Short mmCIF file of C-alpha atoms in Angstrom, two decimals:
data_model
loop_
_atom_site.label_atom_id
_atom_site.label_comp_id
_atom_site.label_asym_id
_atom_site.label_seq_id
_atom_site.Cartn_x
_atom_site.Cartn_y
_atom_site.Cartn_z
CA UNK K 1 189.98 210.84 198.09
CA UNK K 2 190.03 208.85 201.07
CA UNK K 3 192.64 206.49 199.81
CA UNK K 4 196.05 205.70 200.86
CA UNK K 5 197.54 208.75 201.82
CA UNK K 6 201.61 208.71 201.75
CA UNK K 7 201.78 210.98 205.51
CA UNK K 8 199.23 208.87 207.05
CA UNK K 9 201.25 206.40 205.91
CA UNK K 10 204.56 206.69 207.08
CA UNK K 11 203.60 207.97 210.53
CA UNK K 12 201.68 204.88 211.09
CA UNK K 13 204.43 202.52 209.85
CA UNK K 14 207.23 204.68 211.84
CA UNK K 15 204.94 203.21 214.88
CA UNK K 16 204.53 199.86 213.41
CA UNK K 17 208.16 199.55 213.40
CA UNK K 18 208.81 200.70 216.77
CA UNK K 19 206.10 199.09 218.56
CA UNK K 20 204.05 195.81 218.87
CA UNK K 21 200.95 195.16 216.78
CA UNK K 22 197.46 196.41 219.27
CA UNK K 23 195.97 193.66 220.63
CA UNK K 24 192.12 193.58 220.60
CA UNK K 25 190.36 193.84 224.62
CA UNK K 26 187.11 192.01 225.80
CA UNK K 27 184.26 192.43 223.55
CA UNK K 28 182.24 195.22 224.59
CA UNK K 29 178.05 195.22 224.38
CA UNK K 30 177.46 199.12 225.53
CA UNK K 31 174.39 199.91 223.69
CA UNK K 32 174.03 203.21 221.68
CA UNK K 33 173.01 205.40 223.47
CA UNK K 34 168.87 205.59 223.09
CA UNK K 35 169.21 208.95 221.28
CA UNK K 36 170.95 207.86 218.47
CA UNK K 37 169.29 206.18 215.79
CA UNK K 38 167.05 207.26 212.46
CA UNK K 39 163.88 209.05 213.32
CA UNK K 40 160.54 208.85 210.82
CA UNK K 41 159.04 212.13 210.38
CA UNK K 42 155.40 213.38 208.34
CA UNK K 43 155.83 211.87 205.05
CA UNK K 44 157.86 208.63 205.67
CA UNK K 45 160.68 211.26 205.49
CA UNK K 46 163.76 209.88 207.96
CA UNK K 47 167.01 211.83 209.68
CA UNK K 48 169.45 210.38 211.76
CA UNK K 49 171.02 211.54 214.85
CA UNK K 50 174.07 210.36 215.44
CA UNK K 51 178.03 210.78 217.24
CA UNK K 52 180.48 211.70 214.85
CA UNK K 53 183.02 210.64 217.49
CA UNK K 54 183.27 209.99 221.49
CA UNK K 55 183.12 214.12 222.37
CA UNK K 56 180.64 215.81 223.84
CA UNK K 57 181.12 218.20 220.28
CA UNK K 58 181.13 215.03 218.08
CA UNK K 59 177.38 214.70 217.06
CA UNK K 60 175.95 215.19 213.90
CA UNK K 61 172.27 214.99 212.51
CA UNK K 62 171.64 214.07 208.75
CA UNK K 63 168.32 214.48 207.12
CA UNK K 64 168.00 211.97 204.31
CA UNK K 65 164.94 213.50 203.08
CA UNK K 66 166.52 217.30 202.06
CA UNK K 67 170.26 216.06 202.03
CA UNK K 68 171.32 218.81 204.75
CA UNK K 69 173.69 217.63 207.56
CA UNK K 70 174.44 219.59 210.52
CA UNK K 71 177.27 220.22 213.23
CA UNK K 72 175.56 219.72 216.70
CA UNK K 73 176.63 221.57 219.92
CA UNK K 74 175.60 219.53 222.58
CA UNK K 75 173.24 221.56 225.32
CA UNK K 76 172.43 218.63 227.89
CA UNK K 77 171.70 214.93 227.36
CA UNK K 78 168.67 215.65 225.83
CA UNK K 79 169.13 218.97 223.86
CA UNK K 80 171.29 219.87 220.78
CA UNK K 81 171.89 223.14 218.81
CA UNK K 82 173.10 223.82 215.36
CA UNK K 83 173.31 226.41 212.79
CA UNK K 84 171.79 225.68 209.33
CA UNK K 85 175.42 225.11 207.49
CA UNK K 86 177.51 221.74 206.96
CA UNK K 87 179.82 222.74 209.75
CA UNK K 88 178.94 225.72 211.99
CA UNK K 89 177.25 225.54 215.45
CA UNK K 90 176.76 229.67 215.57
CA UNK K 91 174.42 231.17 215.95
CA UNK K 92 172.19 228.65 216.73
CA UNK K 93 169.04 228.42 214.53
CA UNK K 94 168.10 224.79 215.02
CA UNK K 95 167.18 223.20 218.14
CA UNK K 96 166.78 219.47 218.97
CA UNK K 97 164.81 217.62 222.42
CA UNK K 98 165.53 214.59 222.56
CA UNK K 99 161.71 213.30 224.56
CA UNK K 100 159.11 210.37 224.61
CA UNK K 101 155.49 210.26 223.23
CA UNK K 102 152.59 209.64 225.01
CA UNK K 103 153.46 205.97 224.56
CA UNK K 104 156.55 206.12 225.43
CA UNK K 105 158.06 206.33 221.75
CA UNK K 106 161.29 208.02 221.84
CA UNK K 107 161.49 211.00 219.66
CA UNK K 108 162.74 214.03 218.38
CA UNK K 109 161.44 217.45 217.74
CA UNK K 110 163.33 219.83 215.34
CA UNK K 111 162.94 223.73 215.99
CA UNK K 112 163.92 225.90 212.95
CA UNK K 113 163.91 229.46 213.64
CA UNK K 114 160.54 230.32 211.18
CA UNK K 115 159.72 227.21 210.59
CA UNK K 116 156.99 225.40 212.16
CA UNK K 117 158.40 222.56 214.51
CA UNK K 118 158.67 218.78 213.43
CA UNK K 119 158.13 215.77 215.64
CA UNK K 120 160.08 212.44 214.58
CA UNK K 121 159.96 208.82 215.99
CA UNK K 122 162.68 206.50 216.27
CA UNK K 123 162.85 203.37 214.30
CA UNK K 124 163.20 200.89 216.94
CA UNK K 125 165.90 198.33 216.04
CA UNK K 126 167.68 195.54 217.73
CA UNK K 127 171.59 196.28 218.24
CA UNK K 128 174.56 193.16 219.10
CA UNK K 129 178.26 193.70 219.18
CA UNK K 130 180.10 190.91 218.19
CA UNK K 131 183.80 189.63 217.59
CA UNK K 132 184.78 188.28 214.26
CA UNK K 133 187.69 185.94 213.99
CA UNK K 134 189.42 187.27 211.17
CA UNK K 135 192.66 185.03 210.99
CA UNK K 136 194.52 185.58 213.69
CA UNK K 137 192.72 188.78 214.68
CA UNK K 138 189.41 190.05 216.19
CA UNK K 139 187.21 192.65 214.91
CA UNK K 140 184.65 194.34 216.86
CA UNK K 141 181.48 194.18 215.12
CA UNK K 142 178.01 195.50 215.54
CA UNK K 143 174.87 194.16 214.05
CA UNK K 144 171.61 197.16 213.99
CA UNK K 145 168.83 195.45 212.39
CA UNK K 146 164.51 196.05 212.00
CA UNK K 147 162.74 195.14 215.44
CA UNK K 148 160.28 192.51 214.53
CA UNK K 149 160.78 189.19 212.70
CA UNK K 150 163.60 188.01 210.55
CA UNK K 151 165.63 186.99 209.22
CA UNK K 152 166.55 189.99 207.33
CA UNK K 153 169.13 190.76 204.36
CA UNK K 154 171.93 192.26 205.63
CA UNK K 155 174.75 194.56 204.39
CA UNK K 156 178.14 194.79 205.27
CA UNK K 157 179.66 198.26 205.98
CA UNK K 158 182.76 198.48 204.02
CA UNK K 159 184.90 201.89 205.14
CA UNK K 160 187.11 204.51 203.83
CA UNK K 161 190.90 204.63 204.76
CA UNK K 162 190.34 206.45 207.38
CA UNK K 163 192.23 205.50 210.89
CA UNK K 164 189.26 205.75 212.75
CA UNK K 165 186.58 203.38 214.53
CA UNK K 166 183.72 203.00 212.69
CA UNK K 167 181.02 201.04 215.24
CA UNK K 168 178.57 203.77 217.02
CA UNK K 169 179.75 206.58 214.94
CA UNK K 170 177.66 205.85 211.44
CA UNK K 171 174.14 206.62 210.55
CA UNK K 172 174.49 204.10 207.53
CA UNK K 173 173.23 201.34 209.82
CA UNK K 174 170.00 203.41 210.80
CA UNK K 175 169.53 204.68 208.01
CA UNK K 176 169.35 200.76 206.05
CA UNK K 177 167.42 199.79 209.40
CA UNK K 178 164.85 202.28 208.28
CA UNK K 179 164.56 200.44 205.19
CA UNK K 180 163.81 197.17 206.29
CA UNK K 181 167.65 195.84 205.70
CA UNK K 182 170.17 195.01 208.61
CA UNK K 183 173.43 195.92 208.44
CA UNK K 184 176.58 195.22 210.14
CA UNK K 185 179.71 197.50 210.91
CA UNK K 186 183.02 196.74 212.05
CA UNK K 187 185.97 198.96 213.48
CA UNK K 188 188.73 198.42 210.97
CA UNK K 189 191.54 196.31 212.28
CA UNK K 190 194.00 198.45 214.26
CA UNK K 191 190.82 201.24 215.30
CA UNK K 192 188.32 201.11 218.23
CA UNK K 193 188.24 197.67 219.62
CA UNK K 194 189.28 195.50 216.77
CA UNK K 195 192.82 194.01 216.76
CA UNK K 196 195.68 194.08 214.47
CA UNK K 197 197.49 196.82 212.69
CA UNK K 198 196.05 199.99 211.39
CA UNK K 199 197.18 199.05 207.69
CA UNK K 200 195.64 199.83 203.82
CA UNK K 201 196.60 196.19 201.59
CA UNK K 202 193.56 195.55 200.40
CA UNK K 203 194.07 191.85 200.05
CA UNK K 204 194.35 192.09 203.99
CA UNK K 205 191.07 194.44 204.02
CA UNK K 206 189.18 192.26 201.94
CA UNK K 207 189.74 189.22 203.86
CA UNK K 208 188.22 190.99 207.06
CA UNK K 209 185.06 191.89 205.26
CA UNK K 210 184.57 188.16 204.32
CA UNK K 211 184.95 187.39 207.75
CA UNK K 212 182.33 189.27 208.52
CA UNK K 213 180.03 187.66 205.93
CA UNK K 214 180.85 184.51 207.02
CA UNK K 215 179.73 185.31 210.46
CA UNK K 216 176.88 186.41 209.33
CA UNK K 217 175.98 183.21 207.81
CA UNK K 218 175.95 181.72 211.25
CA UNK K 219 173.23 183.96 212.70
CA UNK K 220 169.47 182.63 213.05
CA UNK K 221 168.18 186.81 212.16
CA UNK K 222 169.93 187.46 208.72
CA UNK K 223 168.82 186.10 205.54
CA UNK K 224 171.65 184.30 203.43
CA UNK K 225 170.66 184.98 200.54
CA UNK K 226 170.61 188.36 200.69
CA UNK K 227 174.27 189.88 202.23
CA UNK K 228 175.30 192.24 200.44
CA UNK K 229 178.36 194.87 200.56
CA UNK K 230 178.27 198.92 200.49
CA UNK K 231 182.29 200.12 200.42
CA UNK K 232 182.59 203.89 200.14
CA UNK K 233 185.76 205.46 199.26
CA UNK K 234 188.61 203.44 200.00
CA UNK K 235 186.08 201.13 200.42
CA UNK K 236 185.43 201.05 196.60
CA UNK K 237 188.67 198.79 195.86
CA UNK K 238 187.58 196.54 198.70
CA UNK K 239 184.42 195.47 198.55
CA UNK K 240 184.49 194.19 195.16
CA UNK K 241 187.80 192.23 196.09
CA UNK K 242 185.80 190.75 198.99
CA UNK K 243 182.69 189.85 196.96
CA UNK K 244 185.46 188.04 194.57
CA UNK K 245 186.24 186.11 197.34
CA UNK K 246 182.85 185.06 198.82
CA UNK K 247 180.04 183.85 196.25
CA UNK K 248 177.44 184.00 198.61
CA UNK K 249 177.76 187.97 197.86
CA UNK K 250 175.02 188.95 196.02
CA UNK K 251 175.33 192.62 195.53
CA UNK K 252 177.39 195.93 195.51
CA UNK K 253 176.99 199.10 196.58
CA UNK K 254 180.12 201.56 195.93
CA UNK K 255 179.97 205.00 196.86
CA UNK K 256 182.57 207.60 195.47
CA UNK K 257 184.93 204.71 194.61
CA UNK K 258 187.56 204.57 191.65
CA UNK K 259 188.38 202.01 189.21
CA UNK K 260 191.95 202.70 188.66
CA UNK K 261 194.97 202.08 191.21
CA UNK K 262 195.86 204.49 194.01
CA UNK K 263 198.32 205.88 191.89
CA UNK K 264 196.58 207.15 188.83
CA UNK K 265 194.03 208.68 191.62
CA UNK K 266 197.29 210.92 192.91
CA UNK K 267 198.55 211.47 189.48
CA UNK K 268 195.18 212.79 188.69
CA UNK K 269 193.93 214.28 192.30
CA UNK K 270 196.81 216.59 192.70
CA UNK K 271 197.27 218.99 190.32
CA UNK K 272 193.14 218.94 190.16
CA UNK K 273 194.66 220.55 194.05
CA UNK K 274 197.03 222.93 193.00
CA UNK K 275 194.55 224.24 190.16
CA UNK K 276 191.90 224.46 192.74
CA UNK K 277 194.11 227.16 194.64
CA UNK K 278 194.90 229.25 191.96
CA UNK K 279 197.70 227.51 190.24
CA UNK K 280 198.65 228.12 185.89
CA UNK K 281 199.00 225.84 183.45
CA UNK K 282 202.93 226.36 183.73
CA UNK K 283 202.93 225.69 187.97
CA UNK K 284 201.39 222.13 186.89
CA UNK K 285 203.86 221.52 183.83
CA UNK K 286 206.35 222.19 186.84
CA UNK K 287 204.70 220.00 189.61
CA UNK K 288 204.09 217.43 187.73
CA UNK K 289 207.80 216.70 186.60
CA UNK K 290 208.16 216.54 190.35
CA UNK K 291 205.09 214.15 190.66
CA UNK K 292 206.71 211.90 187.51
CA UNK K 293 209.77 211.16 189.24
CA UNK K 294 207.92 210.38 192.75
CA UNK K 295 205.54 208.02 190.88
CA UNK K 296 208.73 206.77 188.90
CA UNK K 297 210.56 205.70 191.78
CA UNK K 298 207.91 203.78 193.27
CA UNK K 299 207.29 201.88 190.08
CA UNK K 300 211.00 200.82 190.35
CA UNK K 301 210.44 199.76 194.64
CA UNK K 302 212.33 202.32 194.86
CA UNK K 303 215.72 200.48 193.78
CA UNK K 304 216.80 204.30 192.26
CA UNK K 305 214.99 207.42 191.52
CA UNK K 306 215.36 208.95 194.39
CA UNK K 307 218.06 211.30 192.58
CA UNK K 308 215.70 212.30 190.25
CA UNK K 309 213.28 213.73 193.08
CA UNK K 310 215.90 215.41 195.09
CA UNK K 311 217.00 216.79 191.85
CA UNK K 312 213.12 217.80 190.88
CA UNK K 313 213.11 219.41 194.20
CA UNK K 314 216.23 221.56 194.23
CA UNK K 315 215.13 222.69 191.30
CA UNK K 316 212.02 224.03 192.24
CA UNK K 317 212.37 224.96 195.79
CA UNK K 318 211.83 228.54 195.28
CA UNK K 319 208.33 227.91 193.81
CA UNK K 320 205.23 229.15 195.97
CA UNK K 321 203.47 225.95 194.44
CA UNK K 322 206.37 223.39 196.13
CA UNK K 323 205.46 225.27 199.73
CA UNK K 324 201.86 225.03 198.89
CA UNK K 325 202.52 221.01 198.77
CA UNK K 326 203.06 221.35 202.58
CA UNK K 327 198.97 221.67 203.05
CA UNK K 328 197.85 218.83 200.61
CA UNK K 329 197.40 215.32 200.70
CA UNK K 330 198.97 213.90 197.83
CA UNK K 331 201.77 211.65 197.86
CA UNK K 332 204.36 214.83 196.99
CA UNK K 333 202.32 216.59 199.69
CA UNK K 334 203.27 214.08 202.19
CA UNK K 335 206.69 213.64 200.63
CA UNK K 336 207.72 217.32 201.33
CA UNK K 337 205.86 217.12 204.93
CA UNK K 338 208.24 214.16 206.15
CA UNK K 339 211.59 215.11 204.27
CA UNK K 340 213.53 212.91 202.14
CA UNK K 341 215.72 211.07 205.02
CA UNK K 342 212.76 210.33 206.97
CA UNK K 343 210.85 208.62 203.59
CA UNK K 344 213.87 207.16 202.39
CA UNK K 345 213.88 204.61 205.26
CA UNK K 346 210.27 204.48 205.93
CA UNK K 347 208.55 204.23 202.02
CA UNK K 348 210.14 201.22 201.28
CA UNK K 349 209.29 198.93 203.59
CA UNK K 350 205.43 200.85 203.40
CA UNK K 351 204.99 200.05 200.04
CA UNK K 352 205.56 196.43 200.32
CA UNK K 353 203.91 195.63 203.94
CA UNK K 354 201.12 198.32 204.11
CA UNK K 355 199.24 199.81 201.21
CA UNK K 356 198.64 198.65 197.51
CA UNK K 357 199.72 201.57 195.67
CA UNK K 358 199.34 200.02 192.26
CA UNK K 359 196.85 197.19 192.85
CA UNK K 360 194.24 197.54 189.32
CA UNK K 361 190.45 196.28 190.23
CA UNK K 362 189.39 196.31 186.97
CA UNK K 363 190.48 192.74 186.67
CA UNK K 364 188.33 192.13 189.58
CA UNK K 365 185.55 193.92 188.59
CA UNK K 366 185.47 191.95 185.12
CA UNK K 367 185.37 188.96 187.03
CA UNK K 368 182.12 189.65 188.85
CA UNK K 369 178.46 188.90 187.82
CA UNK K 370 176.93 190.27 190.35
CA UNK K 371 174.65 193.57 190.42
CA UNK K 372 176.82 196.68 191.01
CA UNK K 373 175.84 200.31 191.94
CA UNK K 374 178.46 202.96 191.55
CA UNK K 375 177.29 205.99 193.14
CA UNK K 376 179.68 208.80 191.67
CA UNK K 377 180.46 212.71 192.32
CA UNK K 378 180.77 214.84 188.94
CA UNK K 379 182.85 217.05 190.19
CA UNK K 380 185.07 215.05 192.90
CA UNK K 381 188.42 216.54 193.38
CA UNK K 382 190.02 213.81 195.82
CA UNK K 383 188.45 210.86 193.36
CA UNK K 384 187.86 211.86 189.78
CA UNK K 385 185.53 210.26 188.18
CA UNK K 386 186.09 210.16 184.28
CA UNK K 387 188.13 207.21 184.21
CA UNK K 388 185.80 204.98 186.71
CA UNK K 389 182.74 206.03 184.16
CA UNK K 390 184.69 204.85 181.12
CA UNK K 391 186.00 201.65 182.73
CA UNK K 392 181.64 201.03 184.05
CA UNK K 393 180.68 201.48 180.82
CA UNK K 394 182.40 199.45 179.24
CA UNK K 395 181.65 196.51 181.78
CA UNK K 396 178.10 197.54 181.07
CA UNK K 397 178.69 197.03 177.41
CA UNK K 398 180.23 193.98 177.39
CA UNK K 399 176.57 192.47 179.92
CA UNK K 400 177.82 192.71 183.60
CA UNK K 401 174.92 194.17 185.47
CA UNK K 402 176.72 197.18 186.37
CA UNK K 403 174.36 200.55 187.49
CA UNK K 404 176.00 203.81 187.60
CA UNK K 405 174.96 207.27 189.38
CA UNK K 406 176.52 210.11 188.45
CA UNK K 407 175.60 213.49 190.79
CA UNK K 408 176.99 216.36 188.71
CA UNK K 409 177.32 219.00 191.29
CA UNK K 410 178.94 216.64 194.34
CA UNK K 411 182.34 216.39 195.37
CA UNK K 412 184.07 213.47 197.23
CA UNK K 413 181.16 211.99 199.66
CA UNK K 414 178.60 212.91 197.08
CA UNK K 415 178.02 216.23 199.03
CA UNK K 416 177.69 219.23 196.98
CA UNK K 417 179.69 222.93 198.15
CA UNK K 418 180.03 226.57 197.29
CA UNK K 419 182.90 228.64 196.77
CA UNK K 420 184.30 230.85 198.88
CA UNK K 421 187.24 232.54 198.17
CA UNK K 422 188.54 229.79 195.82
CA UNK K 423 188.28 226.98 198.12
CA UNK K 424 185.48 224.52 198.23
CA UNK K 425 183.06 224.69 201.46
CA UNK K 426 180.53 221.65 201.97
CA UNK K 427 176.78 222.73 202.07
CA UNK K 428 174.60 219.38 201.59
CA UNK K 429 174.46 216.00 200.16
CA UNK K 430 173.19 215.72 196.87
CA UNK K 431 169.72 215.48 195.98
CA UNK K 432 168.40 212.01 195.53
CA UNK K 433 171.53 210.45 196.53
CA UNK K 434 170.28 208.43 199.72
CA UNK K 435 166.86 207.87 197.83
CA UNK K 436 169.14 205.92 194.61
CA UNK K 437 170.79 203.92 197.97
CA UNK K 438 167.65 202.99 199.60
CA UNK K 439 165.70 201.83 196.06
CA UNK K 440 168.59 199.86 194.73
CA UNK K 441 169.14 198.06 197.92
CA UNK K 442 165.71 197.21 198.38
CA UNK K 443 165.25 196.07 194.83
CA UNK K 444 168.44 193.27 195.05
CA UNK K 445 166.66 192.27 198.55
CA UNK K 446 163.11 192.22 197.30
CA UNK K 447 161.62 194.93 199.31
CA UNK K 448 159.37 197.24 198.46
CA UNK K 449 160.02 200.53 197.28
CA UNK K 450 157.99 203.78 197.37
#
């Protein structure tokens, strides 16, 4: 899952320790570009064209309608190519022009190889960048809402863990614009052109996102009674911390999110890994006595223990399964990658400044009344799901107003893959997953729904 991974870690603490915190610039107000947005095709069916990242290669287009997402090679400023796959770019079958209609819509026509071509208009919304005091920080903030009249309910984009910005690179803000809803995104402090340290305590996190919906509360275009947060991944510890926090909250959206610590998500991710490549039943006994004395030396703050893994290790350092660990992110994964010098210096001080390895949300979660959707992937390797369902239903049982979504085929994202030799290769999102987003939102905003 996109949680706290040990590598990521440790090389971003290493820096922390060696070097000031990053210090937020002038608020920026470059526009998207006036490509990127959601487009409405025949049928009220949308897709979203959007940058992935700041490279001429980083551009992706989703269609929300079938689920499929493509890799785009960019051609000019106004022209894009793509295979028909999650990922590829070759041979191109796809083709997308950027153009204008005859009044002077923007849009964009798809070209499948056999199929017949398809003309979609852009949603025209109204974009501000912003910065959010959040304590003694700034985050850089973006608001994409409906053109037209407000105010308008608004929801806060809550990420993953990754270290990346997340302002101009997201078609969840198009995508909610196309419903009628606003919603706001911020580059997570320490990324893009927010402030701070890159960091994973959720207490920290949390705080930021009710920054955010306190700003919100100031602006003449967003209905207050309706903010709302969506946290996906990481996000899924977050966002219900943050609506704990901040009782003008009304709803929460959690995609692909856990109800356990980080901890029990390694302790049940990894060998889920190992098996995955082609691993016994008597590799795993083996691994996880290794993965026991890890997880038992960071319940003791790592006071001792650290015998026990150097011991675990030596024991088992002729094991194709121990050089295998060298290619996964798990926290033994990362362990081998750094060496045991290196992480005895480091995974101390990480553990108490920087993630929230054993922080349990299911305290939080009990405390909250208000309406939940847990959006869930049946068969997610990085986040698995059986103890999240177990812990939902039995908020459900005891009356919290708890919804959950379970796509039986999808994997971490709620994208569905294929096999190919062993290993798991992305193909599409999962049927009916951005349709259960759209109708649940709109129903705790009181929009309509089709």
């Amino acid at each position: 899952m996109r949680a706290p991974r040990l590598l990521v870690a440790l090389l971003a603490t290493i820096a922390w320790l060696g070097s000031p915190g990053k210090i937020a610039g002038q608020a920026g107000t470059t526009p998207s570009e006036p490509v990127v947005g959601a487009y409405r095709f025949a049928g009220e069916r949308f897709a979203a064209l959007h940058r992935a990242d700041q490279t001429d290669s980083g551009w992706r287009y989703v269609d929300f309608a079938t689920g499929k997402a493509h890799h785009l090679a960019r051609v000019d400023s106004a022209t894009w190519t793509s295979d028909t796959t999650w990922a590829g770019v070759t041979p191109p079958r796809v083709r997308y022009e950027a153009g204008r209609s005859a009044r002077g819509e923007a849009t964009l026509t798809v070209r499948e190889v056999g199929r017949p071509a398809r003309v979609g208009v852009r949603v025209p919304v109204v974009e501000d960048t912003a910065r959010i005091a959040s304590g003694e920080i700034t985050l850089f903030a973006k608001l994409v809402r409906p053109a037209g009249r407000g105010p308008w309910p608004v929801v806060v984009f809550v990420h993953g863990s990754d270290a990346t910005p997340s302002v101009d690179r997201m078609w969840d803000p198009y995508f909610f614009a196309a419903q009628g809803v606003a919603m706001l995104v911020f580059d997570k402090r320490g990324t893009g052109k927010s402030g701070g340290q890159y960091l994973q305590l959720f207490s920290t996190l949390s705080d930021d996102v009710v920054a955010a919906t306190h700003w919100l509360r100031t602006r003449p275009d967003v209905d207050t009674t309706h903010i709302g947060l969506a946290g996906f991944s990481q996000g899924g510890w977050v966002a219900p911390l943050a609506a704990s926090k901040d009782r003008g909250v009304k709803f929460v959206l959690v995609g692909y999110g856990m109800a356990m610590p980080v901890s029990e998500e390694d302790r049940l991710e990894a060998p889920l890994k190992l098996r995955e490549r082609g691993y016994g039943d008597a590799d795993i006994r083996e691994f996880e006595e290794l993965n026991s004395a890890i997880h038992h030396t960071a319940e003791r703050k790592f006071v001792d223990g650290w015998g026990e893994v150097e011991a675990k290790l030596a024991q088992y350092r002729d094991r194709a399964w121990l050089g295998e660990l060298k290619t996964m992110e798990t926290w033994a994964g990362s362990l081998v990658q750094m060496g045991m010098e290196q992480a005895k210096q480091v995974v101390p001080r990480m553990f108490e400044t920087y993630i929230d390895p054993f922080y349990d949300p299911v305290p939080t979660l009990e405390r909250l009344d208000v309406p939940m959707l847990w959006l869930l992937g049946g068969d997610d390797i990085e986040a698995p799901p059986g103890p999240t369902i177990a812990v939902l239903a039995r908020l459900r049982a005891a009356g919290k107003p708890v919804t959950t979504r379970i796509f039986p085929h999808a994997d971490h994202g709620i994208i569905e893959f294929t096999l190919v030799s062993g290993r798991r290769v992305r193909t599409h999102y999962a049927p009916g997953y951005f349709d259960a987003m759209a109708k649940w939102v709109k129903t705790q905003v009181g929009r309509r729904t089709r």
